[in-house]
């Protein structure tokens, strides 16, 4: 299969690298039966004495040529064995329904790994959802608290016709900015429940942006309490995560948290 095909490719590459290393080793050393000590000495005899330099050079060349021929022969043999193994693997792949080599090389392994992680996370969230129970009051309303920066929002959610109020006013009037209104309805878009619930929120502290984020988190949590089956969809969109970012405090000697006063050299 695919793993065996890759093993064959790696084996062929390793055989070629080994043979080339042997060839380089043989070409880089003189070798042969001659060694240089006190004068040129033949290893086989062990006797020291002067020898003809031309004879020494000729013997060294013959030895190097012999080593090069042996290395080339080893390379040829190992390459043939690797190619035979590769042909056998290709024949096995053609007989089966495995993808071709081009398809294997074009496969995005990182994307497959990310997909597997997403599936595992989804299954994990489904298991968590099965363990959760519905949390509503006697009137069938879900209550939750959301926070963002310096804002806190108490949210009450129940089944209705899609009326959303914040501090006693319609959310479209309370939040004039379209992006802030979009924040409010994100949980309903993620769970495909837009217009099926009524929301009454009380927001305090911070500005409109922080209050919009607090109301959004409160609605997401209230939906999860009303129906635990909404949790995977909300979790996938990051709507159940409390945004912990706040304004960094001012520092002594600075105009703000990081900004320094203008500096004059003279």
PDB file of C-alpha atoms in Angstrom:
ATOM      1  CA  UNK A   1       0.000   0.000   0.000  1.00  0.00           C
ATOM      2  CA  UNK A   2       0.996   3.645   0.292  1.00  0.00           C
ATOM      3  CA  UNK A   3       3.319   3.118   3.266  1.00  0.00           C
ATOM      4  CA  UNK A   4       5.050   0.180   1.547  1.00  0.00           C
ATOM      5  CA  UNK A   5       5.467   2.275  -1.599  1.00  0.00           C
ATOM      6  CA  UNK A   6       7.199   5.002   0.394  1.00  0.00           C
ATOM      7  CA  UNK A   7       9.403   2.428   2.152  1.00  0.00           C
ATOM      8  CA  UNK A   8      10.524   1.201  -1.267  1.00  0.00           C
ATOM      9  CA  UNK A   9      11.431   4.721  -2.373  1.00  0.00           C
ATOM     10  CA  UNK A  10      13.387   5.305   0.841  1.00  0.00           C
ATOM     11  CA  UNK A  11      15.220   1.977   0.451  1.00  0.00           C
ATOM     12  CA  UNK A  12      16.252   2.857  -3.094  1.00  0.00           C
ATOM     13  CA  UNK A  13      17.494   6.288  -2.006  1.00  0.00           C
ATOM     14  CA  UNK A  14      19.439   4.769   0.900  1.00  0.00           C
ATOM     15  CA  UNK A  15      21.101   2.199  -1.401  1.00  0.00           C
ATOM     16  CA  UNK A  16      22.182   4.921  -3.831  1.00  0.00           C
ATOM     17  CA  UNK A  17      23.558   7.083  -1.018  1.00  0.00           C
ATOM     18  CA  UNK A  18      25.504   4.141   0.454  1.00  0.00           C
ATOM     19  CA  UNK A  19      27.065   3.236  -2.893  1.00  0.00           C
ATOM     20  CA  UNK A  20      28.029   6.839  -3.608  1.00  0.00           C
ATOM     21  CA  UNK A  21      29.634   7.108  -0.169  1.00  0.00           C
ATOM     22  CA  UNK A  22      31.703   3.999  -0.882  1.00  0.00           C
ATOM     23  CA  UNK A  23      32.724   5.403  -4.255  1.00  0.00           C
ATOM     24  CA  UNK A  24      33.835   8.699  -2.728  1.00  0.00           C
ATOM     25  CA  UNK A  25      35.743   6.882   0.026  1.00  0.00           C
ATOM     26  CA  UNK A  26      37.601   4.744  -2.483  1.00  0.00           C
ATOM     27  CA  UNK A  27      38.406   7.735  -4.708  1.00  0.00           C
ATOM     28  CA  UNK A  28      39.686   9.804  -1.797  1.00  0.00           C
ATOM     29  CA  UNK A  29      42.334   7.379  -0.580  1.00  0.00           C
ATOM     30  CA  UNK A  30      45.213   5.656  -2.360  1.00  0.00           C
ATOM     31  CA  UNK A  31      44.652   2.229  -0.795  1.00  0.00           C
ATOM     32  CA  UNK A  32      46.480  -0.762  -2.303  1.00  0.00           C
ATOM     33  CA  UNK A  33      49.292  -2.822  -0.881  1.00  0.00           C
ATOM     34  CA  UNK A  34      51.666   0.178  -0.408  1.00  0.00           C
ATOM     35  CA  UNK A  35      52.086   2.318   2.706  1.00  0.00           C
ATOM     36  CA  UNK A  36      54.484   5.151   3.487  1.00  0.00           C
ATOM     37  CA  UNK A  37      56.644   4.764   6.543  1.00  0.00           C
ATOM     38  CA  UNK A  38      60.443   4.966   6.636  1.00  0.00           C
ATOM     39  CA  UNK A  39      60.627   4.651   2.890  1.00  0.00           C
ATOM     40  CA  UNK A  40      57.934   2.896   0.857  1.00  0.00           C
ATOM     41  CA  UNK A  41      57.067  -0.487   2.325  1.00  0.00           C
ATOM     42  CA  UNK A  42      54.943  -3.279   0.914  1.00  0.00           C
ATOM     43  CA  UNK A  43      52.366  -4.328   3.525  1.00  0.00           C
ATOM     44  CA  UNK A  44      52.359  -7.986   2.580  1.00  0.00           C
ATOM     45  CA  UNK A  45      56.097  -8.493   3.047  1.00  0.00           C
ATOM     46  CA  UNK A  46      56.638  -6.103   5.979  1.00  0.00           C
ATOM     47  CA  UNK A  47      60.202  -5.333   4.813  1.00  0.00           C
ATOM     48  CA  UNK A  48      61.369  -1.702   4.679  1.00  0.00           C
ATOM     49  CA  UNK A  49      63.432  -0.280   1.871  1.00  0.00           C
ATOM     50  CA  UNK A  50      63.516   2.079  -1.035  1.00  0.00           C
ATOM     51  CA  UNK A  51      61.136   1.433  -3.952  1.00  0.00           C
ATOM     52  CA  UNK A  52      60.677   2.972  -7.346  1.00  0.00           C
ATOM     53  CA  UNK A  53      58.247   5.952  -7.035  1.00  0.00           C
ATOM     54  CA  UNK A  54      56.806   5.182 -10.446  1.00  0.00           C
ATOM     55  CA  UNK A  55      56.049   1.615  -9.368  1.00  0.00           C
ATOM     56  CA  UNK A  56      54.441   2.943  -6.191  1.00  0.00           C
ATOM     57  CA  UNK A  57      52.295   5.384  -8.161  1.00  0.00           C
ATOM     58  CA  UNK A  58      51.306   2.677 -10.643  1.00  0.00           C
ATOM     59  CA  UNK A  59      50.321   0.303  -7.880  1.00  0.00           C
ATOM     60  CA  UNK A  60      48.323   3.062  -6.188  1.00  0.00           C
ATOM     61  CA  UNK A  61      46.509   3.864  -9.438  1.00  0.00           C
ATOM     62  CA  UNK A  62      45.697   0.190 -10.012  1.00  0.00           C
ATOM     63  CA  UNK A  63      44.419  -0.143  -6.470  1.00  0.00           C
ATOM     64  CA  UNK A  64      42.251   2.969  -6.808  1.00  0.00           C
ATOM     65  CA  UNK A  65      40.883   1.800 -10.163  1.00  0.00           C
ATOM     66  CA  UNK A  66      40.074  -1.610  -8.677  1.00  0.00           C
ATOM     67  CA  UNK A  67      38.265   0.021  -5.734  1.00  0.00           C
ATOM     68  CA  UNK A  68      36.367   2.304  -8.125  1.00  0.00           C
ATOM     69  CA  UNK A  69      35.300  -0.678 -10.267  1.00  0.00           C
ATOM     70  CA  UNK A  70      34.096  -2.538  -7.181  1.00  0.00           C
ATOM     71  CA  UNK A  71      32.181   0.508  -5.957  1.00  0.00           C
ATOM     72  CA  UNK A  72      30.534   0.967  -9.368  1.00  0.00           C
ATOM     73  CA  UNK A  73      29.611  -2.707  -9.456  1.00  0.00           C
ATOM     74  CA  UNK A  74      28.090  -2.479  -5.961  1.00  0.00           C
ATOM     75  CA  UNK A  75      26.184   0.636  -6.990  1.00  0.00           C
ATOM     76  CA  UNK A  76      24.866  -1.071 -10.133  1.00  0.00           C
ATOM     77  CA  UNK A  77      23.796  -4.169  -8.197  1.00  0.00           C
ATOM     78  CA  UNK A  78      22.100  -2.244  -5.382  1.00  0.00           C
ATOM     79  CA  UNK A  79      20.368   0.040  -7.875  1.00  0.00           C
ATOM     80  CA  UNK A  80      19.028  -2.964  -9.769  1.00  0.00           C
ATOM     81  CA  UNK A  81      17.722  -4.497  -6.528  1.00  0.00           C
ATOM     82  CA  UNK A  82      16.041  -1.215  -5.550  1.00  0.00           C
ATOM     83  CA  UNK A  83      14.480  -0.821  -9.004  1.00  0.00           C
ATOM     84  CA  UNK A  84      13.221  -4.401  -8.884  1.00  0.00           C
ATOM     85  CA  UNK A  85      11.632  -3.739  -5.510  1.00  0.00           C
ATOM     86  CA  UNK A  86      10.093  -0.520  -6.862  1.00  0.00           C
ATOM     87  CA  UNK A  87       8.662  -2.329  -9.921  1.00  0.00           C
ATOM     88  CA  UNK A  88       7.192  -4.990  -7.647  1.00  0.00           C
ATOM     89  CA  UNK A  89       5.577  -2.335  -5.462  1.00  0.00           C
ATOM     90  CA  UNK A  90       4.165  -0.564  -8.532  1.00  0.00           C
ATOM     91  CA  UNK A  91       2.716  -3.857  -9.768  1.00  0.00           C
ATOM     92  CA  UNK A  92       1.079  -4.461  -6.371  1.00  0.00           C
ATOM     93  CA  UNK A  93      -0.375  -0.955  -6.384  1.00  0.00           C
ATOM     94  CA  UNK A  94      -1.770  -1.369  -9.914  1.00  0.00           C
ATOM     95  CA  UNK A  95      -3.509  -4.608  -8.924  1.00  0.00           C
ATOM     96  CA  UNK A  96      -5.187  -2.941  -5.921  1.00  0.00           C
ATOM     97  CA  UNK A  97      -7.441   0.142  -5.612  1.00  0.00           C
ATOM     98  CA  UNK A  98      -4.707   2.287  -4.029  1.00  0.00           C
ATOM     99  CA  UNK A  99      -4.179   5.791  -5.434  1.00  0.00           C
ATOM    100  CA  UNK A 100      -1.450   6.423  -7.975  1.00  0.00           C
ATOM    101  CA  UNK A 101       1.925   7.970  -7.128  1.00  0.00           C
ATOM    102  CA  UNK A 102       0.819  11.332  -8.572  1.00  0.00           C
ATOM    103  CA  UNK A 103      -2.259  11.344  -6.336  1.00  0.00           C
ATOM    104  CA  UNK A 104      -0.143  10.466  -3.283  1.00  0.00           C
ATOM    105  CA  UNK A 105       2.313  13.277  -3.980  1.00  0.00           C
ATOM    106  CA  UNK A 106      -0.508  15.780  -4.522  1.00  0.00           C
ATOM    107  CA  UNK A 107      -2.215  14.833  -1.249  1.00  0.00           C
ATOM    108  CA  UNK A 108      -2.143  17.602   1.373  1.00  0.00           C
ATOM    109  CA  UNK A 109      -1.228  15.665   4.517  1.00  0.00           C
ATOM    110  CA  UNK A 110      -1.535  18.773   6.704  1.00  0.00           C
ATOM    111  CA  UNK A 111      -5.103  19.342   5.549  1.00  0.00           C
ATOM    112  CA  UNK A 112      -5.975  15.697   6.256  1.00  0.00           C
ATOM    113  CA  UNK A 113      -4.475  15.988   9.736  1.00  0.00           C
ATOM    114  CA  UNK A 114      -6.457  19.167  10.412  1.00  0.00           C
ATOM    115  CA  UNK A 115      -9.617  17.454   9.184  1.00  0.00           C
ATOM    116  CA  UNK A 116      -9.016  14.517  11.530  1.00  0.00           C
ATOM    117  CA  UNK A 117      -8.483  16.898  14.436  1.00  0.00           C
ATOM    118  CA  UNK A 118     -11.707  18.728  13.613  1.00  0.00           C
ATOM    119  CA  UNK A 119     -13.615  15.436  13.548  1.00  0.00           C
ATOM    120  CA  UNK A 120     -12.104  14.402  16.885  1.00  0.00           C
ATOM    121  CA  UNK A 121     -12.994  17.759  18.449  1.00  0.00           C
ATOM    122  CA  UNK A 122     -16.528  17.524  17.090  1.00  0.00           C
ATOM    123  CA  UNK A 123     -16.967  14.031  18.512  1.00  0.00           C
ATOM    124  CA  UNK A 124     -15.563  15.224  21.848  1.00  0.00           C
ATOM    125  CA  UNK A 125     -18.053  18.108  21.949  1.00  0.00           C
ATOM    126  CA  UNK A 126     -20.901  15.732  21.111  1.00  0.00           C
ATOM    127  CA  UNK A 127     -19.903  13.478  24.018  1.00  0.00           C
ATOM    128  CA  UNK A 128     -19.802  16.501  26.339  1.00  0.00           C
ATOM    129  CA  UNK A 129     -23.221  17.582  25.078  1.00  0.00           C
ATOM    130  CA  UNK A 130     -24.725  14.199  25.942  1.00  0.00           C
ATOM    131  CA  UNK A 131     -23.581  14.634  29.546  1.00  0.00           C
ATOM    132  CA  UNK A 132     -25.130  18.112  29.859  1.00  0.00           C
ATOM    133  CA  UNK A 133     -28.720  18.718  30.954  1.00  0.00           C
ATOM    134  CA  UNK A 134     -31.179  21.492  30.159  1.00  0.00           C
ATOM    135  CA  UNK A 135     -31.109  24.377  32.649  1.00  0.00           C
ATOM    136  CA  UNK A 136     -34.250  26.560  32.644  1.00  0.00           C
ATOM    137  CA  UNK A 137     -36.481  28.091  35.319  1.00  0.00           C
ATOM    138  CA  UNK A 138     -40.111  27.256  36.074  1.00  0.00           C
ATOM    139  CA  UNK A 139     -41.293  29.457  33.189  1.00  0.00           C
ATOM    140  CA  UNK A 140     -39.024  27.722  30.692  1.00  0.00           C
ATOM    141  CA  UNK A 141     -36.580  30.635  30.495  1.00  0.00           C
ATOM    142  CA  UNK A 142     -32.783  30.303  30.393  1.00  0.00           C
ATOM    143  CA  UNK A 143     -30.677  32.801  32.349  1.00  0.00           C
ATOM    144  CA  UNK A 144     -27.003  33.553  31.718  1.00  0.00           C
ATOM    145  CA  UNK A 145     -24.350  36.181  32.394  1.00  0.00           C
ATOM    146  CA  UNK A 146     -21.936  37.511  29.783  1.00  0.00           C
ATOM    147  CA  UNK A 147     -18.865  39.715  30.272  1.00  0.00           C
ATOM    148  CA  UNK A 148     -16.612  41.698  27.951  1.00  0.00           C
ATOM    149  CA  UNK A 149     -13.986  44.246  29.037  1.00  0.00           C
ATOM    150  CA  UNK A 150     -15.709  46.356  31.729  1.00  0.00           C
ATOM    151  CA  UNK A 151     -19.258  45.390  30.695  1.00  0.00           C
ATOM    152  CA  UNK A 152     -21.554  42.838  32.309  1.00  0.00           C
ATOM    153  CA  UNK A 153     -24.841  41.627  30.773  1.00  0.00           C
ATOM    154  CA  UNK A 154     -27.593  39.557  32.386  1.00  0.00           C
ATOM    155  CA  UNK A 155     -29.526  37.738  29.661  1.00  0.00           C
ATOM    156  CA  UNK A 156     -32.912  36.022  29.838  1.00  0.00           C
ATOM    157  CA  UNK A 157     -33.877  33.871  26.821  1.00  0.00           C
ATOM    158  CA  UNK A 158     -37.119  32.078  26.072  1.00  0.00           C
ATOM    159  CA  UNK A 159     -38.985  30.778  23.020  1.00  0.00           C
ATOM    160  CA  UNK A 160     -40.781  33.525  21.135  1.00  0.00           C
ATOM    161  CA  UNK A 161     -41.091  35.565  17.954  1.00  0.00           C
ATOM    162  CA  UNK A 162     -37.591  37.067  17.801  1.00  0.00           C
ATOM    163  CA  UNK A 163     -37.853  40.197  19.952  1.00  0.00           C
ATOM    164  CA  UNK A 164     -34.513  41.344  21.356  1.00  0.00           C
ATOM    165  CA  UNK A 165     -34.388  44.122  23.965  1.00  0.00           C
ATOM    166  CA  UNK A 166     -31.417  45.636  25.786  1.00  0.00           C
ATOM    167  CA  UNK A 167     -32.081  47.774  28.883  1.00  0.00           C
ATOM    168  CA  UNK A 168     -35.754  48.023  27.919  1.00  0.00           C
ATOM    169  CA  UNK A 169     -35.070  49.202  24.340  1.00  0.00           C
ATOM    170  CA  UNK A 170     -35.001  47.314  21.056  1.00  0.00           C
ATOM    171  CA  UNK A 171     -31.447  46.198  20.297  1.00  0.00           C
ATOM    172  CA  UNK A 172     -31.526  48.007  16.910  1.00  0.00           C
ATOM    173  CA  UNK A 173     -32.167  51.283  18.777  1.00  0.00           C
ATOM    174  CA  UNK A 174     -29.736  50.640  21.619  1.00  0.00           C
ATOM    175  CA  UNK A 175     -26.885  49.669  19.280  1.00  0.00           C
ATOM    176  CA  UNK A 176     -26.802  52.126  16.338  1.00  0.00           C
ATOM    177  CA  UNK A 177     -23.724  50.522  14.807  1.00  0.00           C
ATOM    178  CA  UNK A 178     -24.467  47.687  12.390  1.00  0.00           C
ATOM    179  CA  UNK A 179     -21.400  45.667  13.494  1.00  0.00           C
ATOM    180  CA  UNK A 180     -22.672  45.745  17.099  1.00  0.00           C
ATOM    181  CA  UNK A 181     -26.094  44.466  16.007  1.00  0.00           C
ATOM    182  CA  UNK A 182     -24.363  41.740  14.035  1.00  0.00           C
ATOM    183  CA  UNK A 183     -22.572  40.657  17.224  1.00  0.00           C
ATOM    184  CA  UNK A 184     -25.947  40.193  18.939  1.00  0.00           C
ATOM    185  CA  UNK A 185     -27.436  37.874  16.297  1.00  0.00           C
ATOM    186  CA  UNK A 186     -24.299  35.752  15.712  1.00  0.00           C
ATOM    187  CA  UNK A 187     -25.347  32.999  18.191  1.00  0.00           C
ATOM    188  CA  UNK A 188     -28.730  32.650  16.455  1.00  0.00           C
ATOM    189  CA  UNK A 189     -27.089  32.438  13.019  1.00  0.00           C
ATOM    190  CA  UNK A 190     -24.686  29.747  14.254  1.00  0.00           C
ATOM    191  CA  UNK A 191     -27.559  27.629  15.617  1.00  0.00           C
ATOM    192  CA  UNK A 192     -30.048  28.471  12.810  1.00  0.00           C
ATOM    193  CA  UNK A 193     -32.574  29.792  15.355  1.00  0.00           C
ATOM    194  CA  UNK A 194     -32.909  33.405  14.197  1.00  0.00           C
ATOM    195  CA  UNK A 195     -36.422  34.651  15.045  1.00  0.00           C
ATOM    196  CA  UNK A 196     -37.280  31.686  17.290  1.00  0.00           C
ATOM    197  CA  UNK A 197     -36.332  33.168  20.676  1.00  0.00           C
ATOM    198  CA  UNK A 198     -36.967  36.333  22.628  1.00  0.00           C
ATOM    199  CA  UNK A 199     -34.145  37.998  24.524  1.00  0.00           C
ATOM    200  CA  UNK A 200     -34.225  40.467  27.381  1.00  0.00           C
ATOM    201  CA  UNK A 201     -30.782  41.741  28.406  1.00  0.00           C
ATOM    202  CA  UNK A 202     -29.614  44.158  31.068  1.00  0.00           C
ATOM    203  CA  UNK A 203     -26.165  45.586  30.297  1.00  0.00           C
ATOM    204  CA  UNK A 204     -24.088  47.820  32.542  1.00  0.00           C
ATOM    205  CA  UNK A 205     -20.546  49.196  32.571  1.00  0.00           C
ATOM    206  CA  UNK A 206     -18.187  49.964  29.712  1.00  0.00           C
ATOM    207  CA  UNK A 207     -19.221  51.254  26.315  1.00  0.00           C
ATOM    208  CA  UNK A 208     -21.480  50.027  23.560  1.00  0.00           C
ATOM    209  CA  UNK A 209     -18.804  47.777  22.026  1.00  0.00           C
ATOM    210  CA  UNK A 210     -18.106  46.036  25.329  1.00  0.00           C
ATOM    211  CA  UNK A 211     -21.813  45.719  26.098  1.00  0.00           C
ATOM    212  CA  UNK A 212     -22.480  44.181  22.666  1.00  0.00           C
ATOM    213  CA  UNK A 213     -19.782  41.572  23.327  1.00  0.00           C
ATOM    214  CA  UNK A 214     -21.175  40.861  26.802  1.00  0.00           C
ATOM    215  CA  UNK A 215     -24.726  40.417  25.457  1.00  0.00           C
ATOM    216  CA  UNK A 216     -23.450  38.086  22.718  1.00  0.00           C
ATOM    217  CA  UNK A 217     -21.682  35.850  25.242  1.00  0.00           C
ATOM    218  CA  UNK A 218     -24.753  35.878  27.488  1.00  0.00           C
ATOM    219  CA  UNK A 219     -27.018  34.833  24.592  1.00  0.00           C
ATOM    220  CA  UNK A 220     -24.617  32.024  23.601  1.00  0.00           C
ATOM    221  CA  UNK A 221     -24.557  30.661  27.144  1.00  0.00           C
ATOM    222  CA  UNK A 222     -28.337  30.977  27.474  1.00  0.00           C
ATOM    223  CA  UNK A 223     -28.831  29.019  24.234  1.00  0.00           C
ATOM    224  CA  UNK A 224     -26.541  26.296  25.566  1.00  0.00           C
ATOM    225  CA  UNK A 225     -28.543  26.142  28.813  1.00  0.00           C
ATOM    226  CA  UNK A 226     -31.841  26.061  26.907  1.00  0.00           C
ATOM    227  CA  UNK A 227     -30.720  23.230  24.600  1.00  0.00           C
ATOM    228  CA  UNK A 228     -27.322  21.494  25.167  1.00  0.00           C
ATOM    229  CA  UNK A 229     -27.497  20.336  21.539  1.00  0.00           C
ATOM    230  CA  UNK A 230     -26.543  23.880  20.468  1.00  0.00           C
ATOM    231  CA  UNK A 231     -23.141  23.615  22.163  1.00  0.00           C
ATOM    232  CA  UNK A 232     -21.125  22.078  19.236  1.00  0.00           C
ATOM    233  CA  UNK A 233     -22.277  24.784  16.798  1.00  0.00           C
ATOM    234  CA  UNK A 234     -21.590  27.587  19.265  1.00  0.00           C
ATOM    235  CA  UNK A 235     -18.240  26.120  20.272  1.00  0.00           C
ATOM    236  CA  UNK A 236     -17.111  25.773  16.648  1.00  0.00           C
ATOM    237  CA  UNK A 237     -17.694  29.516  16.098  1.00  0.00           C
ATOM    238  CA  UNK A 238     -15.891  30.460  19.325  1.00  0.00           C
ATOM    239  CA  UNK A 239     -19.051  32.042  20.785  1.00  0.00           C
ATOM    240  CA  UNK A 240     -18.709  30.354  24.187  1.00  0.00           C
ATOM    241  CA  UNK A 241     -15.206  31.712  24.837  1.00  0.00           C
ATOM    242  CA  UNK A 242     -14.864  34.667  27.185  1.00  0.00           C
ATOM    243  CA  UNK A 243     -12.721  37.345  25.508  1.00  0.00           C
ATOM    244  CA  UNK A 244     -10.210  38.236  28.241  1.00  0.00           C
ATOM    245  CA  UNK A 245      -8.681  41.220  26.437  1.00  0.00           C
ATOM    246  CA  UNK A 246      -8.909  44.459  28.413  1.00  0.00           C
ATOM    247  CA  UNK A 247      -7.282  47.875  28.152  1.00  0.00           C
ATOM    248  CA  UNK A 248      -3.765  47.836  29.577  1.00  0.00           C
ATOM    249  CA  UNK A 249      -3.356  50.105  32.591  1.00  0.00           C
ATOM    250  CA  UNK A 250      -1.472  53.404  32.377  1.00  0.00           C
ATOM    251  CA  UNK A 251       2.134  53.410  33.597  1.00  0.00           C
ATOM    252  CA  UNK A 252       3.901  56.054  35.661  1.00  0.00           C
ATOM    253  CA  UNK A 253       5.911  58.437  33.472  1.00  0.00           C
ATOM    254  CA  UNK A 254       3.972  57.399  30.350  1.00  0.00           C
ATOM    255  CA  UNK A 255       1.092  59.134  28.631  1.00  0.00           C
ATOM    256  CA  UNK A 256      -0.761  55.813  28.299  1.00  0.00           C
ATOM    257  CA  UNK A 257       0.163  52.155  28.780  1.00  0.00           C
ATOM    258  CA  UNK A 258       3.065  52.276  26.304  1.00  0.00           C
ATOM    259  CA  UNK A 259       3.101  55.763  24.765  1.00  0.00           C
ATOM    260  CA  UNK A 260       5.986  57.957  25.973  1.00  0.00           C
ATOM    261  CA  UNK A 261       6.042  61.760  26.116  1.00  0.00           C
ATOM    262  CA  UNK A 262       7.879  63.609  23.369  1.00  0.00           C
ATOM    263  CA  UNK A 263      11.629  63.546  23.984  1.00  0.00           C
ATOM    264  CA  UNK A 264      13.872  66.507  23.281  1.00  0.00           C
ATOM    265  CA  UNK A 265      17.610  66.101  23.099  1.00  0.00           C
ATOM    266  CA  UNK A 266      18.307  69.736  24.138  1.00  0.00           C
TER     267      UNK A 266
END
